[in-house]
GROMACS .gro file of C-alpha atoms in nm:
model
  414
    1MET     CA    1   0.375  -0.751   0.333
    2LYS     CA    2   0.760  -0.699   0.312
    3LYS     CA    3   0.898  -0.433   0.558
    4ILE     CA    4   1.077  -0.139   0.396
    5TYR     CA    5   1.155   0.118   0.651
    6LEU     CA    6   1.154   0.138   1.032
    7LEU     CA    7   1.171   0.517   1.098
    8THR     CA    8   0.994   0.749   1.342
    9LEU     CA    9   0.893   1.095   1.252
   10GLY     CA   10   1.199   1.328   1.288
   11VAL     CA   11   1.465   1.056   1.295
   12VAL     CA   12   1.769   1.145   1.090
   13ALA     CA   13   1.844   0.879   0.816
   14SER     CA   14   2.139   0.830   0.585
   15ALA     CA   15   2.196   1.110   0.344
   16ALA     CA   16   2.234   0.848   0.066
   17SER     CA   17   1.876   0.747   0.130
   18PHE     CA   18   1.706   1.075   0.198
   19ALA     CA   19   1.793   1.426   0.088
   20GLN     CA   20   1.521   1.554   0.330
   21THR     CA   21   1.465   1.346   0.648
   22GLU     CA   22   1.164   1.497   0.806
   23LEU     CA   23   0.806   1.532   0.714
   24LYS     CA   24   0.623   1.831   0.855
   25VAL     CA   25   0.392   1.744   1.148
   26GLN     CA   26   0.020   1.752   1.065
   27ASN     CA   27  -0.226   1.752   1.350
   28ASP     CA   28  -0.539   1.540   1.294
   29GLY     CA   29  -0.752   1.811   1.432
   30LYS     CA   30  -1.123   1.771   1.491
   31PRO     CA   31  -1.275   1.481   1.296
   32LEU     CA   32  -1.513   1.556   1.021
   33GLN     CA   33  -1.872   1.423   1.057
   34TYR     CA   34  -2.056   1.170   0.853
   35VAL     CA   35  -2.424   1.106   0.852
   36GLY     CA   36  -2.504   0.756   0.742
   37LYS     CA   37  -2.407   0.400   0.794
   38SER     CA   38  -2.140   0.378   1.072
   39ILE     CA   39  -2.177   0.012   1.212
   40LEU     CA   40  -2.018  -0.298   1.105
   41SER     CA   41  -2.302  -0.540   1.016
   42SER     CA   42  -2.285  -0.910   0.924
   43GLU     CA   43  -2.657  -0.975   0.873
   44ALA     CA   44  -2.745  -1.210   0.587
   45VAL     CA   45  -2.419  -1.387   0.615
   46ASN     CA   46  -2.576  -1.732   0.639
   47ASP     CA   47  -2.803  -1.684   0.334
   48ALA     CA   48  -2.800  -2.047   0.188
   49SER     CA   49  -2.920  -1.979  -0.160
   50ARG     CA   50  -2.705  -2.075  -0.469
   51GLY     CA   51  -2.483  -1.813  -0.632
   52THR     CA   52  -2.273  -1.786  -0.936
   53GLY     CA   53  -1.933  -1.746  -0.771
   54THR     CA   54  -1.881  -1.393  -0.918
   55CYS     CA   55  -1.860  -1.129  -0.655
   56THR     CA   56  -1.895  -0.758  -0.706
   57ASP     CA   57  -1.821  -0.505  -0.432
   58THR     CA   58  -1.714  -0.162  -0.334
   59SER     CA   59  -1.459  -0.260  -0.071
   60ARG     CA   60  -1.492  -0.046   0.237
   61TRP     CA   61  -1.201  -0.214   0.414
   62ALA     CA   62  -1.032   0.126   0.496
   63TRP     CA   63  -1.367   0.240   0.649
   64GLY     CA   64  -1.376  -0.067   0.878
   65ARG     CA   65  -1.022   0.003   0.977
   66SER     CA   66  -1.103   0.364   1.067
   67PHE     CA   67  -1.327   0.270   1.347
   68GLN     CA   68  -1.287   0.413   1.713
   69SER     CA   69  -1.522   0.371   2.002
   70THR     CA   70  -1.742   0.639   1.850
   71GLY     CA   71  -1.766   0.483   1.511
   72ALA     CA   72  -1.588   0.542   1.182
   73SER     CA   73  -1.339   0.833   1.183
   74TYR     CA   74  -1.253   1.090   0.917
   75PHE     CA   75  -0.955   1.323   0.965
   76SER     CA   76  -0.802   1.557   0.712
   77ASN     CA   77  -0.453   1.506   0.556
   78PHE     CA   78  -0.310   1.835   0.399
   79MET     CA   79  -0.148   1.783   0.058
   80HIS     CA   80   0.060   2.049  -0.107
   81ALA     CA   81   0.366   2.093  -0.328
   82ASP     CA   82   0.609   2.182  -0.064
   83THR     CA   83   0.908   2.022   0.109
   84GLY     CA   84   0.812   1.782   0.388
   85ILE     CA   85   0.446   1.773   0.283
   86THR     CA   86   0.286   1.477   0.121
   87ASN     CA   87   0.181   1.548  -0.231
   88ALA     CA   88   0.086   1.190  -0.339
   89TYR     CA   89  -0.101   0.965  -0.089
   90GLY     CA   90  -0.217   0.606  -0.139
   91THR     CA   91  -0.259   0.271  -0.006
   92TYR     CA   92  -0.125  -0.081  -0.079
   93VAL     CA   93  -0.437  -0.295  -0.125
   94PRO     CA   94  -0.356  -0.654  -0.021
   95VAL     CA   95  -0.511  -0.928  -0.239
   96PRO     CA   96  -0.450  -1.306  -0.197
   97THR     CA   97  -0.156  -1.433  -0.416
   98GLY     CA   98  -0.283  -1.536  -0.754
   99GLN     CA   99  -0.636  -1.392  -0.703
  100SER     CA  100  -0.738  -1.199  -1.005
  101VAL     CA  101  -0.956  -0.891  -0.972
  102ASP     CA  102  -1.124  -0.657  -1.207
  103ILE     CA  103  -1.078  -0.295  -1.069
  104SER     CA  104  -1.325  -0.053  -1.235
  105GLY     CA  105  -1.242   0.262  -1.019
  106PHE     CA  106  -1.252   0.378  -0.667
  107SER     CA  107  -1.400   0.656  -0.449
  108PHE     CA  108  -1.222   0.887  -0.208
  109TYR     CA  109  -1.295   1.209  -0.008
  110ALA     CA  110  -1.114   1.526  -0.087
  111SER     CA  111  -1.167   1.910  -0.110
  112SER     CA  112  -0.972   2.196  -0.248
  113LEU     CA  113  -0.803   2.420   0.002
  114ARG     CA  114  -0.716   2.703  -0.243
  115PRO     CA  115  -0.774   3.050  -0.076
  116ASP     CA  116  -0.940   3.189  -0.392
  117GLY     CA  117  -1.195   2.893  -0.372
  118ALA     CA  118  -1.085   2.747  -0.706
  119SER     CA  119  -1.088   2.370  -0.778
  120VAL     CA  120  -0.755   2.163  -0.793
  121SER     CA  121  -0.699   1.896  -1.061
  122VAL     CA  122  -0.552   1.576  -0.911
  123ASN     CA  123  -0.488   1.230  -1.053
  124ALA     CA  124  -0.645   0.917  -0.932
  125VAL     CA  125  -0.395   0.644  -1.007
  126LEU     CA  126  -0.390   0.265  -1.012
  127TYR     CA  127  -0.054   0.084  -1.002
  128ALA     CA  128   0.052  -0.280  -0.980
  129ALA     CA  129   0.223  -0.350  -0.642
  130SER     CA  130   0.577  -0.477  -0.632
  131ALA     CA  131   0.715  -0.729  -0.384
  132ASP     CA  132   0.815  -0.447  -0.148
  133SER     CA  133   0.457  -0.323  -0.145
  134LEU     CA  134   0.537  -0.003  -0.351
  135PRO     CA  135   0.406   0.097  -0.687
  136MET     CA  136   0.571  -0.098  -0.981
  137GLY     CA  137   0.618   0.024  -1.327
  138ALA     CA  138   0.382   0.269  -1.512
  139ALA     CA  139   0.046   0.337  -1.388
  140LEU     CA  140  -0.229   0.093  -1.494
  141ALA     CA  141  -0.482   0.367  -1.511
  142THR     CA  142  -0.483   0.739  -1.449
  143ILE     CA  143  -0.803   0.964  -1.418
  144ALA     CA  144  -0.800   1.340  -1.383
  145VAL     CA  145  -1.039   1.456  -1.105
  146SER     CA  146  -1.139   1.820  -1.034
  147VAL     CA  147  -1.158   1.869  -0.658
  148ASP     CA  148  -1.384   2.152  -0.550
  149THR     CA  149  -1.389   2.345  -0.229
  150SER     CA  150  -1.621   2.245   0.060
  151THR     CA  151  -1.739   2.486   0.330
  152THR     CA  152  -1.911   2.230   0.560
  153ASN     CA  153  -1.781   2.015   0.823
  154PHE     CA  154  -1.952   1.707   0.672
  155ILE     CA  155  -1.785   1.470   0.440
  156GLU     CA  156  -2.053   1.413   0.180
  157PRO     CA  157  -1.970   1.700  -0.041
  158MET     CA  158  -1.611   1.572  -0.045
  159LEU     CA  159  -1.703   1.250  -0.211
  160GLN     CA  160  -1.517   1.184  -0.535
  161GLU     CA  161  -1.608   0.879  -0.754
  162VAL     CA  162  -1.354   0.762  -1.022
  163SER     CA  163  -1.449   0.518  -1.294
  164PHE     CA  164  -1.177   0.386  -1.535
  165PRO     CA  165  -1.272   0.378  -1.904
  166SER     CA  166  -1.273  -0.008  -1.876
  167ALA     CA  167  -1.208  -0.237  -1.585
  168ILE     CA  168  -0.841  -0.322  -1.519
  169THR     CA  169  -0.775  -0.706  -1.464
  170HIS     CA  170  -0.500  -0.755  -1.226
  171SER     CA  171  -0.366  -1.055  -1.033
  172GLY     CA  172  -0.261  -0.997  -0.669
  173ALA     CA  173  -0.207  -0.685  -0.473
  174PHE     CA  174  -0.237  -0.337  -0.621
  175ILE     CA  175  -0.204   0.033  -0.517
  176LEU     CA  176  -0.453   0.320  -0.530
  177SER     CA  177  -0.320   0.678  -0.500
  178ILE     CA  178  -0.421   1.043  -0.530
  179GLU     CA  179  -0.137   1.251  -0.679
  180ASN     CA  180  -0.194   1.619  -0.625
  181SER     CA  181  -0.115   1.909  -0.859
  182THR     CA  182   0.248   2.035  -0.837
  183ALA     CA  183   0.141   2.396  -0.893
  184ILE     CA  184   0.215   2.627  -0.591
  185GLY     CA  185  -0.103   2.704  -0.401
  186ASP     CA  186  -0.289   2.386  -0.519
  187SER     CA  187  -0.349   2.251  -0.168
  188ILE     CA  188  -0.612   1.991  -0.100
  189SER     CA  189  -0.757   1.809   0.198
  190LEU     CA  190  -0.775   1.417   0.171
  191LEU     CA  191  -0.968   1.232   0.431
  192ARG     CA  192  -0.812   0.932   0.616
  193GLY     CA  193  -0.880   0.723   0.929
  194PHE     CA  194  -0.763   0.753   1.280
  195THR     CA  195  -0.424   0.699   1.407
  196GLY     CA  196  -0.349   0.332   1.399
  197SER     CA  197  -0.599   0.234   1.130
  198GLY     CA  198  -0.316   0.081   0.917
  199VAL     CA  199  -0.128  -0.091   1.198
  200ALA     CA  200  -0.333  -0.408   1.162
  201ASP     CA  201  -0.239  -0.440   0.797
  202ASN     CA  202   0.135  -0.366   0.852
  203PHE     CA  203   0.115   0.002   0.748
  204PRO     CA  204   0.002  -0.005   0.394
  205VAL     CA  205   0.017   0.368   0.324
  206VAL     CA  206   0.237   0.486   0.048
  207PHE     CA  207   0.325   0.851  -0.023
  208LYS     CA  208   0.555   1.101  -0.203
  209ALA     CA  209   0.691   1.427  -0.077
  210ILE     CA  210   0.923   1.679  -0.237
  211ASP     CA  211   1.289   1.620  -0.130
  212PHE     CA  212   1.187   1.318   0.083
  213ASN     CA  213   1.359   0.992  -0.033
  214GLY     CA  214   1.429   1.141  -0.366
  215GLY     CA  215   1.070   1.224  -0.422
  216VAL     CA  216   0.972   0.868  -0.496
  217TYR     CA  217   0.699   0.659  -0.333
  218THR     CA  218   0.787   0.546   0.019
  219ARG     CA  219   0.642   0.355   0.299
  220LEU     CA  220   0.698   0.447   0.672
  221GLU     CA  221   0.600   0.204   0.942
  222GLY     CA  222   0.419   0.397   1.215
  223THR     CA  223   0.435   0.781   1.219
  224GLN     CA  224   0.149   1.007   1.118
  225ILE     CA  225   0.171   0.879   0.755
  226GLY     CA  226   0.191   0.496   0.781
  227ALA     CA  227  -0.066   0.461   1.062
  228ARG     CA  228  -0.352   0.640   0.893
  229LEU     CA  229  -0.535   0.460   0.608
  230PRO     CA  230  -0.683   0.688   0.353
  231HIS     CA  231  -1.059   0.642   0.281
  232PHE     CA  232  -1.016   0.470  -0.058
  233TYR     CA  233  -1.297   0.225  -0.164
  234PRO     CA  234  -1.208   0.031  -0.473
  235TYR     CA  235  -1.472  -0.106  -0.709
  236ILE     CA  236  -1.397  -0.467  -0.761
  237THR     CA  237  -1.515  -0.784  -0.916
  238PHE     CA  238  -1.360  -1.130  -0.861
  239ASN     CA  239  -1.437  -1.498  -0.902
  240GLN     CA  240  -1.458  -1.726  -0.603
  241THR     CA  241  -1.492  -2.111  -0.560
  242ASN     CA  242  -1.538  -2.336  -0.263
  243ASP     CA  243  -1.496  -2.705  -0.236
  244PHE     CA  244  -1.449  -2.980   0.023
  245THR     CA  245  -1.306  -3.345   0.036
  246MET     CA  246  -1.452  -3.649   0.209
  247SER     CA  247  -1.258  -3.911   0.402
  248VAL     CA  248  -1.458  -4.165   0.212
  249ASN     CA  249  -1.677  -4.163  -0.092
  250LYS     CA  250  -1.883  -4.455   0.003
  251LEU     CA  251  -2.038  -4.554   0.342
  252GLY     CA  252  -1.910  -4.870   0.509
  253GLY     CA  253  -2.212  -4.942   0.717
  254PRO     CA  254  -2.461  -4.818   0.983
  255ASN     CA  255  -2.348  -4.519   1.194
  256ASP     CA  256  -2.044  -4.448   0.973
  257SER     CA  257  -1.837  -4.137   1.068
  258VAL     CA  258  -1.708  -3.929   0.776
  259ASP     CA  259  -1.469  -3.644   0.795
  260PHE     CA  260  -1.502  -3.336   0.562
  261THR     CA  261  -1.215  -3.108   0.492
  262TYR     CA  262  -1.303  -2.746   0.393
  263GLU     CA  263  -1.145  -2.585   0.087
  264GLY     CA  264  -1.268  -2.230   0.125
  265PRO     CA  265  -1.275  -1.939  -0.119
  266SER     CA  266  -0.971  -1.699  -0.118
  267ALA     CA  267  -1.193  -1.432   0.037
  268THR     CA  268  -1.224  -1.641   0.363
  269ASP     CA  269  -1.073  -1.424   0.637
  270HIS     CA  270  -0.952  -1.170   0.391
  271PRO     CA  271  -1.051  -0.816   0.505
  272VAL     CA  272  -1.043  -0.658   0.163
  273LEU     CA  273  -1.258  -0.903  -0.030
  274SER     CA  274  -1.549  -0.921   0.208
  275ILE     CA  275  -1.675  -0.789   0.537
  276SER     CA  276  -1.707  -1.159   0.643
  277GLY     CA  277  -1.321  -1.183   0.602
  278PHE     CA  278  -1.275  -0.862   0.789
  279LEU     CA  279  -1.478  -0.989   1.086
  280GLU     CA  280  -1.326  -1.336   1.046
  281GLU     CA  281  -1.673  -1.502   1.058
  282VAL     CA  282  -1.743  -1.861   0.958
  283THR     CA  283  -1.978  -1.825   0.671
  284SER     CA  284  -1.987  -2.200   0.576
  285THR     CA  285  -2.306  -2.408   0.603
  286TRP     CA  286  -2.330  -2.780   0.564
  287ASN     CA  287  -2.631  -2.990   0.461
  288PHE     CA  288  -2.587  -3.349   0.492
  289GLN     CA  289  -2.949  -3.445   0.369
  290ASP     CA  290  -3.049  -3.626   0.684
  291ALA     CA  291  -3.231  -3.526   1.001
  292SER     CA  292  -2.948  -3.320   1.132
  293GLY     CA  293  -3.057  -3.013   0.943
  294THR     CA  294  -2.791  -2.746   0.852
  295PHE     CA  295  -2.515  -2.600   1.063
  296SER     CA  296  -2.213  -2.369   1.025
  297ALA     CA  297  -1.855  -2.491   1.042
  298ARG     CA  298  -1.539  -2.539   0.830
  299ASP     CA  299  -1.354  -2.879   0.884
  300THR     CA  300  -1.607  -3.108   1.034
  301GLY     CA  301  -1.725  -3.469   1.083
  302HIS     CA  302  -2.061  -3.623   1.060
  303VAL     CA  303  -2.220  -3.963   1.146
  304PHE     CA  304  -2.453  -4.120   0.889
  305VAL     CA  305  -2.700  -4.346   1.067
  306ASP     CA  306  -2.872  -4.492   0.766
  307PRO     CA  307  -2.619  -4.662   0.528
  308THR     CA  308  -2.891  -4.769   0.267
  309LYS     CA  309  -2.924  -4.431   0.090
  310ASP     CA  310  -2.704  -4.187  -0.097
  311TYR     CA  311  -2.635  -3.857   0.055
  312GLN     CA  312  -2.575  -3.533  -0.174
  313VAL     CA  313  -2.363  -3.352   0.086
  314SER     CA  314  -2.358  -2.965   0.008
  315LEU     CA  315  -2.135  -2.686   0.146
  316THR     CA  316  -2.258  -2.332   0.102
  317ASP     CA  317  -2.026  -2.017   0.154
  318SER     CA  318  -2.230  -1.688   0.195
  319LEU     CA  319  -1.970  -1.412   0.168
  320PHE     CA  320  -2.116  -1.091   0.297
  321MET     CA  321  -1.976  -0.802   0.077
  322TRP     CA  322  -1.890  -0.448   0.191
  323ASN     CA  323  -2.166  -0.309  -0.025
  324GLY     CA  324  -2.435  -0.510   0.149
  325SER     CA  325  -2.472  -0.783  -0.108
  326VAL     CA  326  -2.417  -1.158  -0.043
  327CYS     CA  327  -2.190  -1.357  -0.275
  328VAL     CA  328  -2.307  -1.718  -0.238
  329LEU     CA  329  -2.105  -2.024  -0.342
  330THR     CA  330  -2.239  -2.390  -0.337
  331GLN     CA  331  -2.051  -2.714  -0.388
  332SER     CA  332  -2.187  -3.066  -0.349
  333HIS     CA  333  -2.048  -3.413  -0.362
  334LEU     CA  334  -2.224  -3.750  -0.366
  335LEU     CA  335  -2.164  -3.978  -0.070
  336GLU     CA  336  -2.278  -4.328  -0.184
  337GLN     CA  337  -2.471  -4.567   0.021
  338ALA     CA  338  -2.301  -4.873   0.179
  339TRP     CA  339  -2.506  -5.115  -0.046
  340PRO     CA  340  -2.734  -5.022  -0.334
  341ALA     CA  341  -3.047  -5.229  -0.264
  342SER     CA  342  -3.154  -5.351  -0.591
  343ILE     CA  343  -3.489  -5.534  -0.572
  344ASN     CA  344  -3.706  -5.750  -0.809
  345ASP     CA  345  -4.015  -5.942  -0.748
  346VAL     CA  346  -4.018  -6.330  -0.737
  347ASP     CA  347  -4.375  -6.435  -0.699
  348SER     CA  348  -4.506  -6.298  -0.378
  349LYS     CA  349  -4.173  -6.240  -0.224
  350LYS     CA  350  -3.892  -6.004  -0.316
  351VAL     CA  351  -3.547  -6.127  -0.415
  352LYS     CA  352  -3.283  -5.884  -0.271
  353ALA     CA  353  -2.916  -5.845  -0.324
  354PHE     CA  354  -2.679  -5.599  -0.147
  355VAL     CA  355  -2.305  -5.564  -0.098
  356MET     CA  356  -2.132  -5.518   0.239
  357ASP     CA  357  -1.779  -5.600   0.360
  358ASN     CA  358  -1.685  -5.763   0.023
  359ASN     CA  359  -1.977  -6.002   0.046
  360ILE     CA  360  -2.297  -6.020  -0.177
  361THR     CA  361  -2.586  -6.098   0.034
  362VAL     CA  362  -2.883  -6.273  -0.133
  363GLN     CA  363  -3.218  -6.293   0.030
  364ASN     CA  364  -3.544  -6.484  -0.053
  365ALA     CA  365  -3.376  -6.697  -0.327
  366GLU     CA  366  -3.291  -7.058  -0.394
  367GLY     CA  367  -3.090  -7.205  -0.681
  368LEU     CA  368  -2.809  -7.119  -0.903
  369VAL     CA  369  -2.678  -6.766  -0.878
  370THR     CA  370  -2.496  -6.645  -1.194
  371ILE     CA  371  -2.308  -6.311  -1.175
  372TYR     CA  372  -2.223  -6.118  -1.500
  373SER     CA  373  -2.004  -5.823  -1.558
  374ILE     CA  374  -2.175  -5.529  -1.731
  375THR     CA  375  -2.027  -5.656  -2.068
  376GLY     CA  376  -2.203  -5.991  -2.022
  377ALA     CA  377  -1.908  -6.210  -1.908
  378VAL     CA  378  -1.974  -6.463  -1.642
  379VAL     CA  379  -1.760  -6.370  -1.341
  380LYS     CA  380  -1.890  -6.604  -1.062
  381LYS     CA  381  -2.147  -6.875  -0.990
  382ALA     CA  382  -2.281  -7.001  -0.662
  383TYR     CA  383  -2.571  -7.200  -0.520
  384VAL     CA  384  -2.799  -7.055  -0.254
  385SER     CA  385  -3.055  -7.236  -0.056
  386ALA     CA  386  -3.131  -7.023   0.250
  387THR     CA  387  -3.341  -6.722   0.327
  388THR     CA  388  -3.026  -6.517   0.352
  389GLN     CA  389  -2.693  -6.634   0.218
  390THR     CA  390  -2.372  -6.456   0.138
  391ILE     CA  391  -2.125  -6.494  -0.163
  392ASP     CA  392  -1.770  -6.392  -0.142
  393ALA     CA  393  -1.700  -6.092  -0.369
  394SER     CA  394  -1.354  -5.997  -0.259
  395ASP     CA  395  -1.217  -6.118  -0.588
  396LEU     CA  396  -1.434  -5.888  -0.796
  397ASN     CA  397  -1.334  -5.532  -0.899
  398GLU     CA  398  -1.556  -5.224  -0.831
  399GLY     CA  399  -1.822  -5.179  -1.095
  400VAL     CA  400  -2.176  -5.269  -1.203
  401TYR     CA  401  -2.285  -5.637  -1.221
  402ILE     CA  402  -2.595  -5.839  -1.298
  403LEU     CA  403  -2.690  -6.124  -1.065
  404THR     CA  404  -2.937  -6.380  -1.192
  405VAL     CA  405  -3.132  -6.634  -0.985
  406ASN     CA  406  -3.464  -6.803  -1.036
  407ASP     CA  407  -3.497  -6.650  -1.379
  408GLN     CA  408  -3.474  -6.310  -1.216
  409ALA     CA  409  -3.210  -6.044  -1.285
  410ILE     CA  410  -3.092  -5.804  -1.023
  411LYS     CA  411  -2.848  -5.517  -1.098
  412PHE     CA  412  -2.604  -5.421  -0.830
  413LYS     CA  413  -2.277  -5.217  -0.785
  414LEU     CA  414  -1.962  -5.303  -0.599
   0.00000   0.00000   0.00000
């Protein structure tokens, strides 16, 4: 995230940049209480079933960032139309470059602080993020929300859920913000996490205040503003793929070692797109279709003992979503055997032909061997007279061939 300002609360800045240089101090006060899930869980991360690659989630990234030793934290941020008081409060939501997401809304926690007990109308707004991590252009979506009063010290009554008329498809990072009424007296409380909750993500909070930086959106690294993430939980859907490459596509012989290079989904290690990414957990499971079973790793190597069989190697990524679901992606590639053992009967014995080290080995045969291409052209002839004999095939291209001997035909592949 590009750094914009490096200011501390109360530092005097250039008059050309700020008409009002100070924000009024807000004490976090006593945290509000929440009854419900308050632990980070990664159970079911290694679910190895097959998925579609389309992941749907309510990202609770801000919730995860709010944790203290006692669990998730909820503190009130006072918003009001007054000088030095934030009256729009949002967060830059990082998304991998080029990753497209469908944003269908978000939830937040707020209550009216009007002394007469009346509700306050606020706007829940979605913006595209510019290169400087601030809102760019006109809002992509704006929904009016009526925020009521709450007389309890619990947060459940403060929950506000916003659904856009239709999902907004956006590529890359975006910004969610609550923009308060500009009417005098329309004060609200908006919940955010503890001090430092945004530090790990380079202070993603954005805000507006009257007479501060011309009344436009601003980011401040550190301070009471930048280091406290609001509890905004976006509703998102996004597609993911995983893949891998192999150092060889065909085994060379017994006990052949093959390297596998992991090409993970963009959600890998990304805190917004999955709780697995937030916890930086390895969610990749390999299956080599041999006696080794399955195990978790990213880049890895494996020794294949038996070269006489094909292996359908599979990689499964099980991404644990913030909403408790698992988004499962599976990719597989064929690792071919060192020699395809094509066998036909000759009397009571079996004529065998297989390929290894650019040689065709013929067993249990005697006489003229003729090798045809798949189109029927003769490409090589040789006589065999031993139980096991080899024919040089280094001059033949890769492909499928037919070998005939003793009036028997054997299909093989180079």
